[in-house]
């Protein structure tokens, strides 16, 4: 039994009320259980494997099909970024209320509407004997950690094509840049704040490095993926105003088009730097055009990649050769922003489009 609009909106509201923050496995497990419950109640013969109780839970839900049957996979993360300062929101980010056909709350666009649309499509695929799979992952927002834990299952799944239902306004995209998050630490010598000449400021060392980075970082460009970027996302140092700081630390977010080794080498070569560690290092993703499956999708293909990273960085390596598209309901500009919403019409459109794709996928006799 397929999901009607009311049931789909209800599932989305249920998922939004669950505060599935990255790094907290308990509510993420609860969201996965809610999806499995919907599928189990409406379809027989499904199989669920995964690691529900680990620090980065994941589930792979499939139907009965020969091991060699190529499956259409929908890959969805259940976690969200924090809501942040609630005074910046015009509504409760976890109330999941509906106003003028818009469901409001954290995670609506990124990517719980996509998860609901994928659930509806996979349900129909299961009912019609189409070999399909729904991958549910955790902690995507902090480095695709759930997908990393699930990569061996993806590799064993005979994946034929992948839809990653991130927010794209329901337009198909063929890739994205990679992500390299670099922890950089500088060391100094502590001294009394009244005699800074007797110490060595780790913060001033870090300031010098960051100033140099703005002009000297070897940022590359790619004809499709675009330009590499550099963002100082977190910075800290020192212990009191009247102490020369002996430690300072920054986390730099690079979006990459290469393998990141050149950027890591640059940070490690700076004389002020004491330690450099890659917090996450995910490769970029690109699916070449001219693929028959992509050409027959019921949506046009955008000429540019999406700006953010996705679990596709892990899935592409685990399922080499399978075309991957980033394609889902929701507004990219609302991802990680206050007042995040999704229009229920977009959810409906995604369900219709995904269902058309599953119907066109070969069944197994």
Coordinates of C-alpha atoms in Angstrom, one line a residue:
X1 CA 0.0 0.0 0.0
X2 CA 1.6 3.2 -1.2
X3 CA 1.9 6.4 0.9
X4 CA -0.8 8.9 0.3
X5 CA -0.1 12.6 0.8
X6 CA -1.6 12.6 4.3
X7 CA 0.5 9.6 5.4
X8 CA 3.7 11.1 3.8
X9 CA 3.2 14.4 5.5
X10 CA 2.5 12.7 8.8
X11 CA 5.7 10.7 8.6
X12 CA 7.7 13.8 7.7
X13 CA 6.2 15.6 10.7
X14 CA 7.1 12.7 13.0
X15 CA 10.7 12.7 11.7
X16 CA 11.0 16.5 12.2
X17 CA 9.9 16.3 15.8
X18 CA 12.7 13.9 16.5
X19 CA 15.8 15.9 17.4
X20 CA 18.3 13.8 15.4
X21 CA 21.4 15.9 16.0
X22 CA 24.6 14.6 14.5
X23 CA 26.6 12.8 17.1
X24 CA 23.6 11.6 19.1
X25 CA 22.8 8.1 18.0
X26 CA 19.6 7.6 20.1
X27 CA 17.1 9.8 18.2
X28 CA 18.8 8.8 14.9
X29 CA 18.0 5.2 15.7
X30 CA 14.4 6.2 16.5
X31 CA 14.0 7.9 13.1
X32 CA 15.4 4.8 11.3
X33 CA 13.0 2.6 13.3
X34 CA 10.1 4.8 12.2
X35 CA 10.9 4.3 8.6
X36 CA 11.3 0.6 9.0
X37 CA 8.0 0.4 10.8
X38 CA 6.3 2.2 7.9
X39 CA 7.8 -0.2 5.3
X40 CA 7.2 -3.3 7.4
X41 CA 3.5 -2.5 7.9
X42 CA 2.9 -2.1 4.2
X43 CA 5.2 -4.6 2.5
X44 CA 6.2 -8.2 3.2
X45 CA 9.5 -9.9 2.6
X46 CA 11.8 -7.0 3.3
X47 CA 15.2 -7.6 4.8
X48 CA 16.9 -5.2 7.2
X49 CA 20.6 -5.4 8.0
X50 CA 23.0 -3.0 9.6
X51 CA 24.3 -1.7 12.9
X52 CA 21.5 -0.2 14.9
X53 CA 23.3 0.0 18.2
X54 CA 26.7 1.3 17.2
X55 CA 28.0 4.9 17.6
X56 CA 27.1 5.6 14.0
X57 CA 24.0 3.5 13.3
X58 CA 23.0 2.5 9.8
X59 CA 20.4 0.3 8.1
X60 CA 20.1 -1.2 4.7
X61 CA 16.6 -2.2 3.7
X62 CA 16.1 -4.5 0.7
X63 CA 13.5 -6.8 -0.8
X64 CA 13.9 -10.3 -2.1
X65 CA 16.0 -10.4 -5.3
X66 CA 18.8 -12.5 -6.8
X67 CA 22.2 -11.5 -5.5
X68 CA 23.3 -10.3 -8.9
X69 CA 20.2 -8.2 -9.6
X70 CA 21.1 -4.6 -10.0
X71 CA 19.3 -2.5 -7.3
X72 CA 18.1 1.0 -7.4
X73 CA 19.4 2.5 -4.2
X74 CA 18.1 5.6 -2.3
X75 CA 20.7 6.8 0.2
X76 CA 19.4 9.0 3.0
X77 CA 20.9 10.4 6.2
X78 CA 18.6 11.0 9.2
X79 CA 20.7 13.5 11.2
X80 CA 20.5 17.3 11.2
X81 CA 22.7 20.2 12.3
X82 CA 21.6 21.9 15.5
X83 CA 18.9 24.5 15.4
X84 CA 21.2 27.1 16.9
X85 CA 19.9 30.3 18.6
X86 CA 16.2 29.8 18.8
X87 CA 15.6 33.5 18.9
X88 CA 16.6 33.5 15.2
X89 CA 13.6 31.3 14.4
X90 CA 10.1 32.6 13.8
X91 CA 8.6 29.2 14.9
X92 CA 9.5 26.2 17.0
X93 CA 12.1 24.2 14.9
X94 CA 10.8 20.9 16.2
X95 CA 7.0 21.5 16.2
X96 CA 6.7 20.3 12.6
X97 CA 3.5 22.4 12.0
X98 CA 2.0 23.1 8.6
X99 CA 1.2 26.6 7.5
X100 CA -0.1 27.4 4.0
X101 CA 1.0 24.1 2.6
X102 CA 4.5 24.4 4.1
X103 CA 5.9 22.0 6.7
X104 CA 8.2 23.9 9.1
X105 CA 11.1 22.7 11.1
X106 CA 14.7 21.7 11.3
X107 CA 15.6 19.0 8.8
X108 CA 12.6 19.5 6.6
X109 CA 14.7 20.4 3.6
X110 CA 17.9 18.7 4.8
X111 CA 16.9 15.9 4.2
X112 CA 13.8 14.5 5.9
X113 CA 11.5 15.4 3.0
X114 CA 13.8 13.5 0.7
X115 CA 13.9 10.6 3.1
X116 CA 10.0 10.4 3.1
X117 CA 9.9 10.6 -0.7
X118 CA 12.5 7.8 -0.9
X119 CA 10.5 5.7 1.5
X120 CA 7.4 6.1 -0.6
X121 CA 9.3 5.1 -3.8
X122 CA 11.0 2.1 -2.2
X123 CA 7.7 0.9 -0.8
X124 CA 6.2 0.9 -4.3
X125 CA 9.3 -0.8 -5.7
X126 CA 9.0 -3.6 -3.1
X127 CA 5.3 -4.1 -3.8
X128 CA 6.0 -4.4 -7.6
X129 CA 9.0 -6.7 -7.3
X130 CA 11.6 -4.1 -8.4
X131 CA 15.0 -4.7 -6.9
X132 CA 15.6 -1.7 -4.7
X133 CA 17.4 -0.6 -1.5
X134 CA 17.0 2.1 1.0
X135 CA 20.2 3.0 2.9
X136 CA 19.7 4.9 6.1
X137 CA 22.8 6.6 7.6
X138 CA 23.7 8.7 10.6
X139 CA 26.1 11.5 11.2
X140 CA 26.4 12.6 7.6
X141 CA 26.7 16.2 8.7
X142 CA 29.9 15.6 10.6
X143 CA 31.7 13.6 7.9
X144 CA 29.4 10.8 6.6
X145 CA 30.3 8.6 9.5
X146 CA 27.3 6.3 9.2
X147 CA 27.9 5.8 5.5
X148 CA 31.5 5.0 6.2
X149 CA 30.3 2.3 8.6
X150 CA 27.9 0.9 6.0
X151 CA 30.3 1.0 3.0
X152 CA 30.9 -2.8 3.1
X153 CA 27.2 -3.5 2.9
X154 CA 26.9 -1.1 -0.1
X155 CA 29.8 -2.9 -1.8
X156 CA 28.0 -6.2 -1.4
X157 CA 24.6 -4.9 -2.6
X158 CA 24.9 -5.0 -6.5
X159 CA 24.0 -1.3 -6.7
X160 CA 22.9 -0.3 -10.2
X161 CA 22.2 3.4 -9.6
X162 CA 21.9 5.7 -6.6
X163 CA 19.6 8.6 -5.8
X164 CA 20.8 10.8 -2.9
X165 CA 17.6 12.8 -2.0
X166 CA 19.3 16.0 -0.7
X167 CA 17.6 19.3 -1.2
X168 CA 18.0 20.4 -4.8
X169 CA 14.5 21.9 -5.5
X170 CA 13.8 18.6 -7.3
X171 CA 16.5 19.2 -9.9
X172 CA 19.0 16.5 -10.8
X173 CA 22.7 17.2 -10.1
X174 CA 25.6 15.0 -11.1
X175 CA 28.1 15.6 -8.3
X176 CA 29.8 17.8 -5.7
X177 CA 33.1 18.8 -4.4
X178 CA 34.9 16.9 -1.7
X179 CA 35.4 18.1 1.9
X180 CA 38.6 18.4 3.9
X181 CA 38.3 19.6 7.5
X182 CA 41.7 20.4 8.9
X183 CA 42.6 20.8 12.5
X184 CA 45.6 23.2 12.9
X185 CA 47.3 23.7 16.2
X186 CA 50.0 26.2 17.1
X187 CA 52.0 26.2 20.3
X188 CA 53.5 29.1 22.3
X189 CA 55.1 29.9 25.6
X190 CA 52.9 31.1 28.5
X191 CA 53.8 34.3 30.4
X192 CA 52.1 37.0 32.4
X193 CA 49.9 39.3 30.3
X194 CA 51.7 42.4 31.6
X195 CA 55.0 41.1 30.1
X196 CA 54.1 39.5 26.8
X197 CA 57.7 39.8 25.6
X198 CA 58.6 37.0 28.0
X199 CA 56.3 34.6 26.3
X200 CA 55.3 33.6 22.8
X201 CA 51.6 33.9 21.7
X202 CA 50.2 30.8 20.1
X203 CA 47.2 33.0 19.0
X204 CA 49.4 35.5 17.2
X205 CA 51.2 32.6 15.5
X206 CA 47.8 31.3 14.3
X207 CA 46.8 34.8 13.1
X208 CA 50.0 34.9 11.0
X209 CA 49.3 31.5 9.5
X210 CA 45.7 32.4 8.6
X211 CA 46.7 35.7 7.1
X212 CA 49.2 33.9 4.9
X213 CA 46.6 31.3 4.0
X214 CA 44.3 33.9 2.5
X215 CA 46.9 34.7 -0.1
X216 CA 49.0 31.6 -0.5
X217 CA 46.8 28.5 -0.1
X218 CA 47.2 26.3 -3.3
X219 CA 43.5 26.2 -4.1
X220 CA 42.7 24.4 -7.3
X221 CA 39.8 24.6 -9.8
X222 CA 37.9 22.0 -11.9
X223 CA 35.9 22.6 -15.0
X224 CA 32.9 20.9 -13.6
X225 CA 33.3 20.9 -9.8
X226 CA 34.4 24.5 -9.6
X227 CA 36.9 26.2 -7.3
X228 CA 38.3 25.0 -4.0
X229 CA 37.4 27.1 -1.0
X230 CA 38.7 27.9 2.5
X231 CA 36.6 28.7 5.5
X232 CA 37.6 29.2 9.1
X233 CA 34.8 27.5 10.9
X234 CA 36.0 27.3 14.5
X235 CA 38.9 28.9 16.4
X236 CA 39.9 28.9 20.0
X237 CA 43.0 29.6 22.2
X238 CA 44.3 30.8 25.4
X239 CA 42.9 30.4 29.0
X240 CA 42.7 33.9 30.4
X241 CA 43.0 37.5 29.3
X242 CA 46.1 38.1 31.4
X243 CA 48.1 35.0 30.2
X244 CA 50.1 34.8 27.0
X245 CA 48.4 31.9 25.3
X246 CA 50.5 28.7 24.8
X247 CA 48.0 26.9 22.6
X248 CA 45.7 28.0 19.7
X249 CA 43.6 25.9 17.4
X250 CA 41.5 26.3 14.3
X251 CA 39.3 24.1 12.2
X252 CA 39.4 24.9 8.5
X253 CA 36.7 23.7 6.1
X254 CA 38.0 23.2 2.6
X255 CA 35.8 22.1 -0.3
X256 CA 38.1 20.3 -2.6
X257 CA 38.3 19.2 -6.2
X258 CA 41.4 17.1 -5.8
X259 CA 42.6 14.6 -3.2
X260 CA 43.4 17.3 -0.6
X261 CA 47.0 16.2 -0.2
X262 CA 48.4 19.5 -1.5
X263 CA 46.4 21.5 0.9
X264 CA 47.4 19.3 3.8
X265 CA 51.0 19.7 2.9
X266 CA 50.7 23.5 2.8
X267 CA 49.4 23.6 6.3
X268 CA 52.0 21.2 7.6
X269 CA 54.8 23.2 6.0
X270 CA 54.0 26.5 7.8
X271 CA 56.7 27.2 10.4
X272 CA 54.3 28.3 13.1
X273 CA 52.2 25.1 13.0
X274 CA 52.8 22.5 15.6
X275 CA 50.2 19.9 14.5
X276 CA 47.8 19.2 11.6
X277 CA 45.2 16.6 11.4
X278 CA 42.5 15.9 8.9
X279 CA 39.2 15.6 10.7
X280 CA 37.3 14.5 7.6
X281 CA 38.6 13.9 4.1
X282 CA 35.9 13.1 1.6
X283 CA 36.5 13.0 -2.2
X284 CA 34.5 14.9 -4.7
X285 CA 31.8 13.1 -6.8
X286 CA 31.0 13.4 -10.5
X287 CA 28.8 11.2 -12.6
X288 CA 29.6 11.5 -16.3
X289 CA 26.8 12.5 -18.6
X290 CA 25.6 10.3 -21.4
X291 CA 24.3 7.6 -19.1
X292 CA 21.0 6.1 -20.4
X293 CA 19.5 5.9 -16.9
X294 CA 20.2 9.6 -16.2
X295 CA 19.0 10.6 -19.7
X296 CA 15.7 9.0 -19.0
X297 CA 15.1 10.6 -15.6
X298 CA 11.8 12.6 -15.4
X299 CA 13.7 15.8 -14.4
X300 CA 16.3 17.9 -16.3
X301 CA 19.9 17.7 -15.3
X302 CA 21.5 20.8 -13.9
X303 CA 24.8 21.9 -15.5
X304 CA 26.5 22.5 -12.2
X305 CA 27.2 20.4 -9.1
X306 CA 25.6 21.0 -5.7
X307 CA 27.6 23.1 -3.4
X308 CA 27.6 20.8 -0.4
X309 CA 29.0 17.3 0.2
X310 CA 26.9 14.2 0.6
X311 CA 27.2 10.5 1.5
X312 CA 27.8 10.0 -2.2
X313 CA 31.5 10.5 -1.4
X314 CA 31.5 7.1 0.4
X315 CA 28.9 5.4 -1.8
X316 CA 30.8 6.2 -5.1
X317 CA 33.8 4.3 -3.8
X318 CA 31.8 1.4 -2.5
X319 CA 29.7 1.0 -5.7
X320 CA 32.1 2.0 -8.5
X321 CA 30.5 2.4 -11.9
X322 CA 27.0 3.0 -10.5
X323 CA 25.6 6.4 -11.6
X324 CA 24.8 8.7 -8.7
X325 CA 22.5 11.7 -8.7
X326 CA 21.8 14.2 -6.0
X327 CA 18.2 15.0 -6.4
X328 CA 15.5 15.8 -3.9
X329 CA 12.8 18.1 -2.5
X330 CA 13.7 21.2 -0.5
X331 CA 15.4 24.5 -0.9
X332 CA 19.2 24.5 -0.8
X333 CA 19.3 28.0 0.7
X334 CA 17.3 26.8 3.7
X335 CA 19.7 24.0 4.6
X336 CA 21.4 24.7 8.0
X337 CA 19.5 28.0 8.2
X338 CA 16.9 29.3 10.6
X339 CA 13.3 29.0 9.6
X340 CA 13.9 25.8 7.5
X341 CA 10.8 24.6 5.7
X342 CA 9.7 22.4 2.8
X343 CA 6.6 22.8 0.6
X344 CA 4.4 19.8 0.6
X345 CA 3.9 20.2 -3.1
X346 CA 7.7 19.7 -3.5
X347 CA 7.4 16.5 -1.4
X348 CA 4.5 15.3 -3.6
X349 CA 6.5 16.1 -6.8
X350 CA 9.5 14.1 -5.5
X351 CA 7.3 11.1 -4.6
X352 CA 5.8 11.2 -8.1
X353 CA 9.2 11.5 -9.8
X354 CA 10.9 8.8 -7.7
X355 CA 8.0 6.5 -8.2
X356 CA 8.3 6.9 -12.0
X357 CA 12.0 6.0 -11.7
X358 CA 11.3 2.8 -9.7
X359 CA 8.5 1.8 -12.2
X360 CA 11.0 2.1 -15.1
X361 CA 13.6 0.0 -13.2
X362 CA 13.7 -3.6 -14.4
X363 CA 11.8 -6.1 -12.3
X364 CA 13.0 -9.5 -11.4
X365 CA 10.9 -12.5 -12.6

